[in-house]
XYZ file of C-alpha atoms in Angstrom:
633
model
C 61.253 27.679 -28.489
C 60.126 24.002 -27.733
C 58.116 22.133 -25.701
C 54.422 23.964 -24.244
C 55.763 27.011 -25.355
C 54.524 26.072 -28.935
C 51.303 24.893 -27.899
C 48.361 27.522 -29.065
C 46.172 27.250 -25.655
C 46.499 25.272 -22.368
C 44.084 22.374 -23.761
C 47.130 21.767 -25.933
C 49.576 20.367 -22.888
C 50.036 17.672 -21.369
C 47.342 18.253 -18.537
C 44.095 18.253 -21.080
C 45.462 16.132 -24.587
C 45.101 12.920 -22.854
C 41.606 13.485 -21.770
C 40.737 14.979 -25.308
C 42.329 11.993 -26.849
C 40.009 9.846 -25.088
C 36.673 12.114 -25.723
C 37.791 12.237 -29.475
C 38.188 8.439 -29.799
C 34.841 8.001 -27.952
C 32.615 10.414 -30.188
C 34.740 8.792 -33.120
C 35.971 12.561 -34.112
C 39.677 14.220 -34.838
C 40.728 16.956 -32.432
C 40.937 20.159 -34.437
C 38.853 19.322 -36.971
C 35.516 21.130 -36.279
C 35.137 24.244 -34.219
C 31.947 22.801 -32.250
C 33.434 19.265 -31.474
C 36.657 20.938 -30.287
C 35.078 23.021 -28.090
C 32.900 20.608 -26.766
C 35.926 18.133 -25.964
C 37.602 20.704 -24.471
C 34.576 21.972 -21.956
C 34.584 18.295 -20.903
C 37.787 17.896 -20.060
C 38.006 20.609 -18.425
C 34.185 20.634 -16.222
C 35.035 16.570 -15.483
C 37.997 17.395 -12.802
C 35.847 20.422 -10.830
C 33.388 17.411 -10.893
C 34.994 14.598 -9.979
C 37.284 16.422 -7.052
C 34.381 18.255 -5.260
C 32.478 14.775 -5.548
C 35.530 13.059 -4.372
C 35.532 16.277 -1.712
C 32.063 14.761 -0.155
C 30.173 17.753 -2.278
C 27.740 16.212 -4.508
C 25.133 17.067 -6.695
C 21.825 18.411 -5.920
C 19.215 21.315 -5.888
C 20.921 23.962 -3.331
C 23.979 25.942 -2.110
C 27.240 23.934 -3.541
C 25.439 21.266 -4.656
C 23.647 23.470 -7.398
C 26.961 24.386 -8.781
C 28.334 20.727 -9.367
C 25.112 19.721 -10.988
C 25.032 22.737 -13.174
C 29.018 22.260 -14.337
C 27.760 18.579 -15.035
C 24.647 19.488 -16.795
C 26.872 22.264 -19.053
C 29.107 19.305 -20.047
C 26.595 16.540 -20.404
C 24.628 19.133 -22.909
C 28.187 19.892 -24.776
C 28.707 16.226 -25.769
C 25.319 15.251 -26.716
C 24.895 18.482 -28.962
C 28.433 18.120 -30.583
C 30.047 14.915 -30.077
C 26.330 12.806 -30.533
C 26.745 11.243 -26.851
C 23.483 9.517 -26.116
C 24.354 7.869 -23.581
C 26.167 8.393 -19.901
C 29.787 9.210 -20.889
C 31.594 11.656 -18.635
C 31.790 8.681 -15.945
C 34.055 6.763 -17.975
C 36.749 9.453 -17.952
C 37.155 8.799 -13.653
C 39.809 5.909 -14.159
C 41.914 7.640 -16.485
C 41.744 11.186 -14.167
C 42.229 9.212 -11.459
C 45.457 7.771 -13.412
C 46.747 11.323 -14.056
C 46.339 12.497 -10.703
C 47.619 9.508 -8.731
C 50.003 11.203 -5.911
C 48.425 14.738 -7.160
C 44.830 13.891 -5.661
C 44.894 10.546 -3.599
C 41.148 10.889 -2.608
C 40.375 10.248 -6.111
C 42.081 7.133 -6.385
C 40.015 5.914 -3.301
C 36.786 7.124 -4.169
C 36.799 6.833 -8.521
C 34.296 3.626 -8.248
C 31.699 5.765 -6.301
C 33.108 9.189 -8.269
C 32.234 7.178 -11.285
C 28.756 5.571 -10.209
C 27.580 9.485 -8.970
C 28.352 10.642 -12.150
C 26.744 8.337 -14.448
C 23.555 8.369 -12.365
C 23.584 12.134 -12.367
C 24.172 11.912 -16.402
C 21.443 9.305 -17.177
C 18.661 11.327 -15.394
C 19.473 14.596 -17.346
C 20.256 12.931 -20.458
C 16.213 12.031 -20.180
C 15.048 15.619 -19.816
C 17.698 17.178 -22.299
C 16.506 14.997 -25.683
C 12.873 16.075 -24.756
C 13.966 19.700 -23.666
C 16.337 19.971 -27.031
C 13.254 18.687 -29.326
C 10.938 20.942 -27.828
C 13.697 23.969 -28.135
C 14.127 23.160 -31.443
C 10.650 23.781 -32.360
C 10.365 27.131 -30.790
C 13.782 28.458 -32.050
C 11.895 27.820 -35.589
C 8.800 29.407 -34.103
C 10.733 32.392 -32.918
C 13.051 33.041 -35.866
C 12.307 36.763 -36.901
C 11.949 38.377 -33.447
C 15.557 36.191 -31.880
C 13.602 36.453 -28.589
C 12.769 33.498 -26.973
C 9.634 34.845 -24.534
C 9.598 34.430 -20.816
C 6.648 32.734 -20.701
C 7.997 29.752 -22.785
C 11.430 29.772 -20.656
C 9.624 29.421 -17.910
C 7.510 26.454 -19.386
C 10.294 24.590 -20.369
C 11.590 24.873 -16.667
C 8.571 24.056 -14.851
C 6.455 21.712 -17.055
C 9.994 19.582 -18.072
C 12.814 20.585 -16.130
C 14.935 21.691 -18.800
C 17.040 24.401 -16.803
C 16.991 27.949 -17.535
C 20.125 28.397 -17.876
C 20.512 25.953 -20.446
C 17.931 27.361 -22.589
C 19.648 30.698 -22.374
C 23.014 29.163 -23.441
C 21.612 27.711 -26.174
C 19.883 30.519 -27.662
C 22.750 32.700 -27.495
C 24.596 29.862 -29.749
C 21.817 29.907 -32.258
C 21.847 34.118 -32.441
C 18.904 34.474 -30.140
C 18.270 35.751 -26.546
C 15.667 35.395 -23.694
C 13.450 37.424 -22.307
C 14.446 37.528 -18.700
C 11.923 40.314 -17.671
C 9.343 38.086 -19.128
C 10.618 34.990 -17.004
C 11.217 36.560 -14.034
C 7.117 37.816 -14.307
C 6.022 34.018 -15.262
C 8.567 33.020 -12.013
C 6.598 35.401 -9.528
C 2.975 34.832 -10.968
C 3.617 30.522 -10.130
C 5.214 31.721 -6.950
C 1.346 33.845 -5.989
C -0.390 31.120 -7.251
C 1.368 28.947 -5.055
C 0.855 30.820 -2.335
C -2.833 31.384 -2.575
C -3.120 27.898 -3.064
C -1.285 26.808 -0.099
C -3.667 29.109 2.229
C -4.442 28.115 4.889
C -7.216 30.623 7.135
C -6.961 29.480 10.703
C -9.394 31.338 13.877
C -8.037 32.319 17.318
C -7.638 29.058 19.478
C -10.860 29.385 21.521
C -9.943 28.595 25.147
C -11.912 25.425 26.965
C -9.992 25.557 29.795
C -6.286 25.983 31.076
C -4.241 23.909 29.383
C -0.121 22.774 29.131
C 1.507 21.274 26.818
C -0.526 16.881 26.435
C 0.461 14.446 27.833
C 0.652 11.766 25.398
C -0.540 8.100 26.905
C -0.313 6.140 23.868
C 2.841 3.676 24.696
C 0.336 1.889 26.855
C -2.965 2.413 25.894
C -5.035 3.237 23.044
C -7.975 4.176 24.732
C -8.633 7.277 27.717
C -11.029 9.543 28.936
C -9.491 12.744 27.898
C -10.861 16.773 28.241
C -10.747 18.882 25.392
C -9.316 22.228 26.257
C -8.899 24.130 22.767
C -10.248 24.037 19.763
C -9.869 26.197 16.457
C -11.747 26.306 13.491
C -9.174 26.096 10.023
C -10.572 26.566 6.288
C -8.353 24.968 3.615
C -9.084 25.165 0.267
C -12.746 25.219 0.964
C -12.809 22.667 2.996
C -14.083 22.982 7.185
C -12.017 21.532 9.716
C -11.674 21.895 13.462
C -8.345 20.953 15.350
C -8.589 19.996 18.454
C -6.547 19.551 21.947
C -6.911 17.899 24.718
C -5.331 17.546 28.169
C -4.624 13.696 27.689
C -4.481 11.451 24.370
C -3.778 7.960 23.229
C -3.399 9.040 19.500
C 0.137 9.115 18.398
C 0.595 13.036 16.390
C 2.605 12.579 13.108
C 6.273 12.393 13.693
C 9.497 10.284 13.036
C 8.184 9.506 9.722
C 5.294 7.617 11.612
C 1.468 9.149 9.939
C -0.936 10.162 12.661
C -3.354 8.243 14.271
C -6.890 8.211 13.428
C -10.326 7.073 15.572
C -12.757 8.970 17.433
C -13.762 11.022 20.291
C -17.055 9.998 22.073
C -19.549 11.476 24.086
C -22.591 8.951 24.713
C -24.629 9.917 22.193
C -22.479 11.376 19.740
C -18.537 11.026 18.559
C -16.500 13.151 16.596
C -14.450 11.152 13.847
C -10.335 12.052 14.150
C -9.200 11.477 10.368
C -5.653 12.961 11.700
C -2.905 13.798 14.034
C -0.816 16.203 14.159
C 2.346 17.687 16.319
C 2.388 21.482 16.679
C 4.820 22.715 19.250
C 4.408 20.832 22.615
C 0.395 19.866 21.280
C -0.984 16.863 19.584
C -3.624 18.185 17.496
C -6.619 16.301 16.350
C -8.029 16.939 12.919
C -11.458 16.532 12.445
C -14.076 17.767 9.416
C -17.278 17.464 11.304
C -19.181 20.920 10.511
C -21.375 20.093 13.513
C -18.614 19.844 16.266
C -19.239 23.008 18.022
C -22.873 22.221 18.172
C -22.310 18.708 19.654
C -19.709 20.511 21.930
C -22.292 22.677 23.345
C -24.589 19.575 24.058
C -22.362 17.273 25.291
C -19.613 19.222 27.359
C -16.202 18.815 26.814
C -15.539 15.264 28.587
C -14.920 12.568 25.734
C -12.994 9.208 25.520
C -10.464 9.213 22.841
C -10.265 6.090 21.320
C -7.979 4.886 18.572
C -8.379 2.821 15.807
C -6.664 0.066 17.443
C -6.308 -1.925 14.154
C -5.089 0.377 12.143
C -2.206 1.385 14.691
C -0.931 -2.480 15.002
C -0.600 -2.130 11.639
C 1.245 0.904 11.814
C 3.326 -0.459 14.546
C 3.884 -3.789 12.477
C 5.619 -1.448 9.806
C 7.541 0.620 12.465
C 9.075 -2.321 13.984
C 10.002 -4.107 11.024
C 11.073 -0.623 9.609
C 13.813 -1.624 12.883
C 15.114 -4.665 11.883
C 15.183 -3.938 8.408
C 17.288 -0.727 9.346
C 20.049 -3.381 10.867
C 19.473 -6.245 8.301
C 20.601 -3.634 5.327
C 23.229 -2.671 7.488
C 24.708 -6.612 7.781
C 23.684 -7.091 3.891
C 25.389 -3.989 2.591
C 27.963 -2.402 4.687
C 27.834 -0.090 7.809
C 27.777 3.367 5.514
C 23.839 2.489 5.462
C 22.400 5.322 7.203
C 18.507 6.421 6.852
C 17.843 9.184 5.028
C 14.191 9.556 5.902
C 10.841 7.056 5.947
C 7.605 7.003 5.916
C 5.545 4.208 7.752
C 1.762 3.665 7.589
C -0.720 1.226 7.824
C 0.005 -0.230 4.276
C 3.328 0.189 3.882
C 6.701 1.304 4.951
C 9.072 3.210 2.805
C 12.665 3.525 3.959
C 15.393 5.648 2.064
C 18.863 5.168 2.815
C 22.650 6.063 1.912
C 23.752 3.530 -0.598
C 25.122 4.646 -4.017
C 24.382 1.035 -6.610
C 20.859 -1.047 -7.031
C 20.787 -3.790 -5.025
C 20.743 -6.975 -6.373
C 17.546 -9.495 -6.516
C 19.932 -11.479 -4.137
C 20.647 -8.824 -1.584
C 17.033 -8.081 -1.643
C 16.736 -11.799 -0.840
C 19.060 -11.962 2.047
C 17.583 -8.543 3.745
C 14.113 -10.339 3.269
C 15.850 -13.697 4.497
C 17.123 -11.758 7.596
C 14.098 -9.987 9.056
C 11.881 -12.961 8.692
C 14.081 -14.622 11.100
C 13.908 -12.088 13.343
C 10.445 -11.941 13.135
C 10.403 -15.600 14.121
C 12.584 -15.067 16.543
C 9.697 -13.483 18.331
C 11.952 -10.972 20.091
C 10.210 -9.168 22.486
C 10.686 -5.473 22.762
C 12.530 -3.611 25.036
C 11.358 -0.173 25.733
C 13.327 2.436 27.928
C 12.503 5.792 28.349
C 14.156 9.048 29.708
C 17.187 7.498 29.287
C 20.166 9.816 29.495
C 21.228 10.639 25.716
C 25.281 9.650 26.369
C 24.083 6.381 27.892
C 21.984 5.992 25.031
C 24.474 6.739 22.623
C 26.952 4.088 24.839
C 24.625 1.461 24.302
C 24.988 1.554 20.047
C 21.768 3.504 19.947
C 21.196 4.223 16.182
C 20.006 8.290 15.609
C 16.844 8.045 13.184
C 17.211 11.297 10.082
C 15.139 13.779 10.719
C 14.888 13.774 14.821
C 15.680 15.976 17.308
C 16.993 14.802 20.542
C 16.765 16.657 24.149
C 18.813 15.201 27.213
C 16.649 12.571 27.761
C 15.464 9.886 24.797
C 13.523 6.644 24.380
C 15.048 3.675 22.959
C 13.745 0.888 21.079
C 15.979 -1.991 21.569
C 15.069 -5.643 19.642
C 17.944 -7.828 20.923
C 20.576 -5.653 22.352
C 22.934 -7.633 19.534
C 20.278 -6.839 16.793
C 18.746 -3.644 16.464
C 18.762 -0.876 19.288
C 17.482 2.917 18.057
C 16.530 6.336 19.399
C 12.771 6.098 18.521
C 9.478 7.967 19.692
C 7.236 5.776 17.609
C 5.030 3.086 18.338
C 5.587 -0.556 18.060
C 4.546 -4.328 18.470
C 5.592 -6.020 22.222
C 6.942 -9.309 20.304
C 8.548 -9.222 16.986
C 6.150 -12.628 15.581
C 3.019 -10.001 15.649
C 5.053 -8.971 12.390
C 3.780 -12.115 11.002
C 5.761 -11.799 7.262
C 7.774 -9.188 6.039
C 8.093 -8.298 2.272
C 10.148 -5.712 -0.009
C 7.884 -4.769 -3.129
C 10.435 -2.257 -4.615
C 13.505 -0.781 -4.180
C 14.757 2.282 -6.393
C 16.776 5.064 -6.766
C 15.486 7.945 -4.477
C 18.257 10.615 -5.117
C 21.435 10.980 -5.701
C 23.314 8.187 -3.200
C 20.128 7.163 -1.811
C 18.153 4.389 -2.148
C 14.591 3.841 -1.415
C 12.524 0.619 0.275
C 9.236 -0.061 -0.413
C 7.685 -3.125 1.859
C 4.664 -4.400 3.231
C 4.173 -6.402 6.740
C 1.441 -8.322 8.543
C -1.760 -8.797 6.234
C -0.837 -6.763 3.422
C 2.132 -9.095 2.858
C 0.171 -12.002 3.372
C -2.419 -10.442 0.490
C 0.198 -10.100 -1.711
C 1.288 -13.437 -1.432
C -2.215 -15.121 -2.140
C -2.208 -12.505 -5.105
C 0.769 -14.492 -6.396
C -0.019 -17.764 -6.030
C -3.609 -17.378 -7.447
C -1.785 -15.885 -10.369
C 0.446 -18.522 -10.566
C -2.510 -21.002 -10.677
C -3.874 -19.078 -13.491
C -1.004 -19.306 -15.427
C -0.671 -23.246 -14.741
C -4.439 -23.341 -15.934
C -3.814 -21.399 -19.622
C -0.287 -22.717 -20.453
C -1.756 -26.195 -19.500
C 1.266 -27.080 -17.713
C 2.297 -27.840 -14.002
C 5.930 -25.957 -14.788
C 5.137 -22.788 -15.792
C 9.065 -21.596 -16.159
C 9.758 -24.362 -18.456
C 6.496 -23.187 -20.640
C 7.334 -19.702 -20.427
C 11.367 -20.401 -21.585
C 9.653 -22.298 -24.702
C 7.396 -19.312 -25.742
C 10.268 -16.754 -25.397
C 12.295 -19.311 -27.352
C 9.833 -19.845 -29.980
C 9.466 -16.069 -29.759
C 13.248 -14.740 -30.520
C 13.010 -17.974 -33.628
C 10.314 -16.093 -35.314
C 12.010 -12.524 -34.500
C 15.318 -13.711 -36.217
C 13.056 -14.387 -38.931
C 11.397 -11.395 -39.347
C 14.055 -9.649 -38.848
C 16.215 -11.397 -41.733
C 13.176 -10.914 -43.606
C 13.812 -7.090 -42.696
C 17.454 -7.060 -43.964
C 16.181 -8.448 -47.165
C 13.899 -6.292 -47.597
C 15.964 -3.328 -46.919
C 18.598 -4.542 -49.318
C 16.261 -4.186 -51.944
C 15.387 -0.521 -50.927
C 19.088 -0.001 -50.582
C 19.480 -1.186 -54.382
C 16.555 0.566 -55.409
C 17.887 4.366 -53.709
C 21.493 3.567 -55.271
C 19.712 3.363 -59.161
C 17.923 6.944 -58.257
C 20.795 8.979 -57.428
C 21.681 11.847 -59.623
C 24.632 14.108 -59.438
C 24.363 17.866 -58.875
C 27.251 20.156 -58.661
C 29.600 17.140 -58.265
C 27.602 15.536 -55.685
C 25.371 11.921 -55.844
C 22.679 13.688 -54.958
C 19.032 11.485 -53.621
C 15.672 12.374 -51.648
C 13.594 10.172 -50.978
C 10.829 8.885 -48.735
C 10.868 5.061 -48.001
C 9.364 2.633 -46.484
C 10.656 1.122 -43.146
C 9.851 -0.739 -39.629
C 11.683 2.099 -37.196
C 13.681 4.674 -37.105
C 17.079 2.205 -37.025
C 16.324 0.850 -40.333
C 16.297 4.437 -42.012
C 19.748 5.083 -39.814
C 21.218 1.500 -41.313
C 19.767 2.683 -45.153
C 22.006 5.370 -44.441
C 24.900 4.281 -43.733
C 24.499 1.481 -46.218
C 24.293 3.804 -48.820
C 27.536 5.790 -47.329
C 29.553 2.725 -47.634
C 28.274 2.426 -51.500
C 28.446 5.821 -52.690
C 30.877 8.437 -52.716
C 30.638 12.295 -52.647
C 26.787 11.303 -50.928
C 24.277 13.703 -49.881
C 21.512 11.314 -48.950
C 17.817 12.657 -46.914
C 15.699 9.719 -46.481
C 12.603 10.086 -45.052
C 10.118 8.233 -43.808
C 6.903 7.692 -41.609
C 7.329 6.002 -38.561
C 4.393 5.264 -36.454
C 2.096 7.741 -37.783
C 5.072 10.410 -37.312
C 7.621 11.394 -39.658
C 11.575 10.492 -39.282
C 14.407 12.324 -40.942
C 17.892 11.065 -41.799
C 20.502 13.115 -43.347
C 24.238 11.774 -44.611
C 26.882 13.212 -45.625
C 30.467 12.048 -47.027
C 32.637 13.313 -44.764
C 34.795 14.463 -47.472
C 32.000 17.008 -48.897
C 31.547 17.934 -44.614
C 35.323 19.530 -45.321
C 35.450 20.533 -48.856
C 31.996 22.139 -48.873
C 31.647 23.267 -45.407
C 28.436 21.219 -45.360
C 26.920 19.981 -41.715
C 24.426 17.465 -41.530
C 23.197 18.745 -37.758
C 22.568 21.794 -39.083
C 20.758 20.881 -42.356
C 18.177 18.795 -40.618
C 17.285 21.508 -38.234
C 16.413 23.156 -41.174
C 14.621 20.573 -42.917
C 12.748 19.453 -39.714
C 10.467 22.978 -39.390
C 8.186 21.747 -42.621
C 6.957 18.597 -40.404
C 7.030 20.910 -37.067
C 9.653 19.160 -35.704
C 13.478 19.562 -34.351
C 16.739 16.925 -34.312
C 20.035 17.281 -34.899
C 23.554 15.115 -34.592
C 27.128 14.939 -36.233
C 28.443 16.993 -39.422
C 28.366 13.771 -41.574
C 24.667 12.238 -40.295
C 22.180 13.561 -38.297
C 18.289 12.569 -37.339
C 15.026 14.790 -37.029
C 11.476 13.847 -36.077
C 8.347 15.538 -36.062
C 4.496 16.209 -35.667
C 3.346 16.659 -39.554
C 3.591 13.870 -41.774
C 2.112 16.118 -44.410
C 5.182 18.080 -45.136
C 7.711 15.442 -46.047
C 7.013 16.234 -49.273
C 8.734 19.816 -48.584
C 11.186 18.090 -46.705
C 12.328 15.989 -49.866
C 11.481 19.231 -52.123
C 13.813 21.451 -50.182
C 16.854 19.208 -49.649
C 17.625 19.889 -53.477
C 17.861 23.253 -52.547
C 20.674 23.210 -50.316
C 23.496 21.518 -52.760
């Protein structure tokens, strides 16, 4: 016998040891060594190619379907190496070169795709890496809580969940590794009573629609006017979480109903005498419906008949249409900036601000930012005057470049929004300015991650933008005026320098300081069952200087079982080491020591066999924390 044929499992061959190798060398462990770590390397290297082909597949994470899968097999293996192998950080992303590597001629779409493979990966790690160290702490504390009955109860699964995201499934894993179990019954009950609540708060009690007169579909008149004398034909009465409102139709409007990503329009109807206030609109089937919250309305219905004139707020929609444009030729400048896979994803735009998400899987740079900015000013000096065409056929449409907008659905016959045939040319039912200059000044005041792959826009147009830059340059005088200086960058490079001189300092002073604490710990070790033996609380700045006590005292003392302890910020701070030579002979394991020591100051942690960290709630019961460590040599 030779060869695999020796090997004791497939994570033995070929296919899995050079992935292992890598995870090992990473968490700074030996494969075969501990029964946890093992395992852990081995649901890695196994969960990281399902991962990284259906990514590489076009299937990536999310919330639903297929999607829900991926990110659960990510989650399970993200958990695994921060529990086990003490991975803090993103990790799994770094193995896409070298399984790209090993399937090269095996899997050629991983080759091509292991950058943006990679960059899904890690994004999808660092945001669950932030829920998981919250949603471990607070675990920890309720496996303690829980200890005699093994039942975790519904209504705390289903806490965990909702109030921090910490997955269900997860916490059900978990507890059956610590000899506990959840109480489904009790979750499912918690699940459905949210669900209800939901419900009843999402009611919404709407009346018959009381007939005015016959009455089709509107006809919406808005493209070329924001003013008409309209009829109303329907009306209903809605109540909404006690709140009154009447919506309202009518045969003809001006005011553009919500669509497209573009918020309704607001203004008034008037009689006369009298005017109903429209604080929205709102598309329902082949209706625009106008939401108002006057309690009086059928009264001054009765009086006044049902002829009004609908008149928009004709400032607030140039605004709107300032935002929609540039929304345009902001579209087409990412598009030149960052590639041609930029495709919208959805937007919002409003009188204050536009918000844009599209495909687009890294941050963009301060200079891309820059150059989009750079791109649709010029544009918006260009003064390019719009070009509006509606009913046109959908193939000619699509003929002419016409760029689809997310979200919209298109019948035979479409409007299109060209700015310079060259430039910017879309499928678009919203509203817009005649000339790009109305624009005035375009300006991106964030850009972010909106989900996985996307990115998301935030800019202002017109007078907001114009605000904001007043706002800077009065805060720029301010700063001129208290660092008594015309070059405020200069200034400012001085104080940071001056700054990170006095940090060194301190923090020299620091290392000092905790050299003497180290010498002092060394002189109170004892020995207990063949073991330097210490526990003690100490003073330090953070958390880090406790961890670098510890080690320093690892690299000074043999056969070690050091807890120091400490208060940090008010809160108390555990660290526990080991020699790794005691975490064989002895069976001894740091992670789960702490654990233990961390329920007297109501608190959780864990970490490697040789060192591991706790925090907690109760400063008062470091005492016991220091009292009971002797107890467990």
């Amino acid at each position: 016998m030779h060869g695999d044929s020796a090997k004791k499992s497939n994570y033995d061959t070929d296919v899995f040891t050079g992935t292992i190798d890598f995870i090992a060398k990473a968490a700074g462990k030996t494969y075969g060594e501990d029964k946890w770590a093992d395992i852990a390397m081995r649901v890695i290297s196994d969960h990281i190619r399902a991962i990284a082909f259906a990514i590489a597949d076009g299937q990536l994470p999310s919330n639903v379907r297929a999607g829900y899968v991926i990110r659960r097999i990510l989650r399970r293996a993200v958990r695994y190496g921060y529990t086990y192998l003490g991975f803090r950080e993103p990790f799994l992303y770094s193995l896409i070169p070298l399984l790209a590597d090993q399937f090269d001629g095996v899997f050629p779409e991983l080759i091509a795709q292991k950058d943006f493979v990679a960059k899904v990966i890690q994004e999808e790690e660092a945001a669950f890496l932030r829920t998981l160290e919250k949603g471990l702490t607070l675990l920890d504390k309720i496996l303690a809580q829980e200890s005699e009955s093994k039942v975790i109860e519904g209504a705390t699964v289903f806490e965990l969940n909702d109030t921090f995201g910490f997955p269900v499934d997860l916490t059900a894993l978990i507890a059956r590794e610590q000899g506990f179990s959840i109480d489904e019954a009790g979750y499912q009950k918690a699940l459905a009573e949210q669900k209800n609540r939901s419900r009843k708060d999402a009611a919404t009690e709407k009346s018959d629609w009381v007939e005015l007169q016959e009455g089709g579909k509107t006809v919406f008149l808005g493209y070329d006017q924001t003013q008409a004398d309209s009829t109303l034909t329907k009306y209903r009465k809605v109540e909404a979480k006690g709140k009154t409102q009447y919506h309202i139709v009518l045969d003809q409007t001006p005011f553009y109903a919500e669509s497209g990503g573009q918020v309704g329009d607001t203004g008034v109807l008037a009689w006369p005498n009298a005017e109903l206030i429209v604080v929205d609109t709102k598309k329902e089937n082949d209706l625009s419906i106008h939401v108002i919250e006057d309690e009086e309305f059928e009264e001054k219905l009765q009086a006044h008949g049902t002829k009004v004139k609908a008149k928009v707020d004709a400032s607030r929609r140039k605004l709107i249409a300032s935002n929609h444009t540039a929304t345009h030729l902001m579209h087409s400048a990412l598009q030149e900036v960052l590639g041609s896979h930029v495709a919208q994803k959805g937007s919002l735009v409003s009188p204050d601000l536009l918000r844009f998400d599209f495909s687009h899987f890294a941050k963009m740079t301060d200079e891309e930012i820059a150059r989009v900015e750079q791109r649709v000013n010029e544009k918006i000096r260009e003064n390019i005057a719009l070009q509006e065409d509606r009913n046109v056929p959908i193939d000619e449409a699509r003929q002419r470049g016409a760029t689809a907008l997310f979200g919209e659905k298109y019948g035979d016959f479409v409007r299109v929004i060209t700015f310079d045939p060259n430039y910017s040319v879309e499928l678009c039912g919203g509203t817009h300015v005649p000339a790009t200059g109305e624009i005035g000044l375009f300006k991106i005041t964030s850009e972010s991650s909106s989900s996985t792959g996307v990115r998301r826009i935030e800019a202002i147009t017109s007078e907001k933008a114009f605000e904001l830059l007043e706002e800077q340059s009065s805060l720029l005088s301010q700063l001129k005026e208290l660092l008594k200086t015309q070059d405020v960058l200069k200034s400012v490079q001085v104080l940071l320098e001056e700054k990170a001189a006095l940090q060194k300092r301190v923090d020299s002073l620091e290392i000092e300081k905790l050299g003497s604490v180290r010498e002092a710990l060394v002189s109170k070790i004892s020995e207990k069952n063949g073991i330097h033996f210490i526990a003690e609380q100490v003073e330090v700045p953070n958390a880090d200087a406790l961890k670098q006590l510890a080690y320093q005292l690892k690299d000074k003392v043999d056969n070690l079982f050091a807890l120091l302890v400490a208060e940090v910020g008010g809160k108390p701070s555990l660290a526990l080491m080991i020699s790794e030579n005691l975490v064989k002979e002895r069976g001894l394991n740091a992670g789960q020591l702490v654990r233990e020591l961390a329920k007297e100051v109501k608190g959780g942690g864990g970490g490697q066999p040789f060192f591991a960290t706790a925090g907690g709630s109760d400063v008062s019961g470091l005492p016991k924390v220091i009292e009971k460590a002797a107890t467990l040599i």
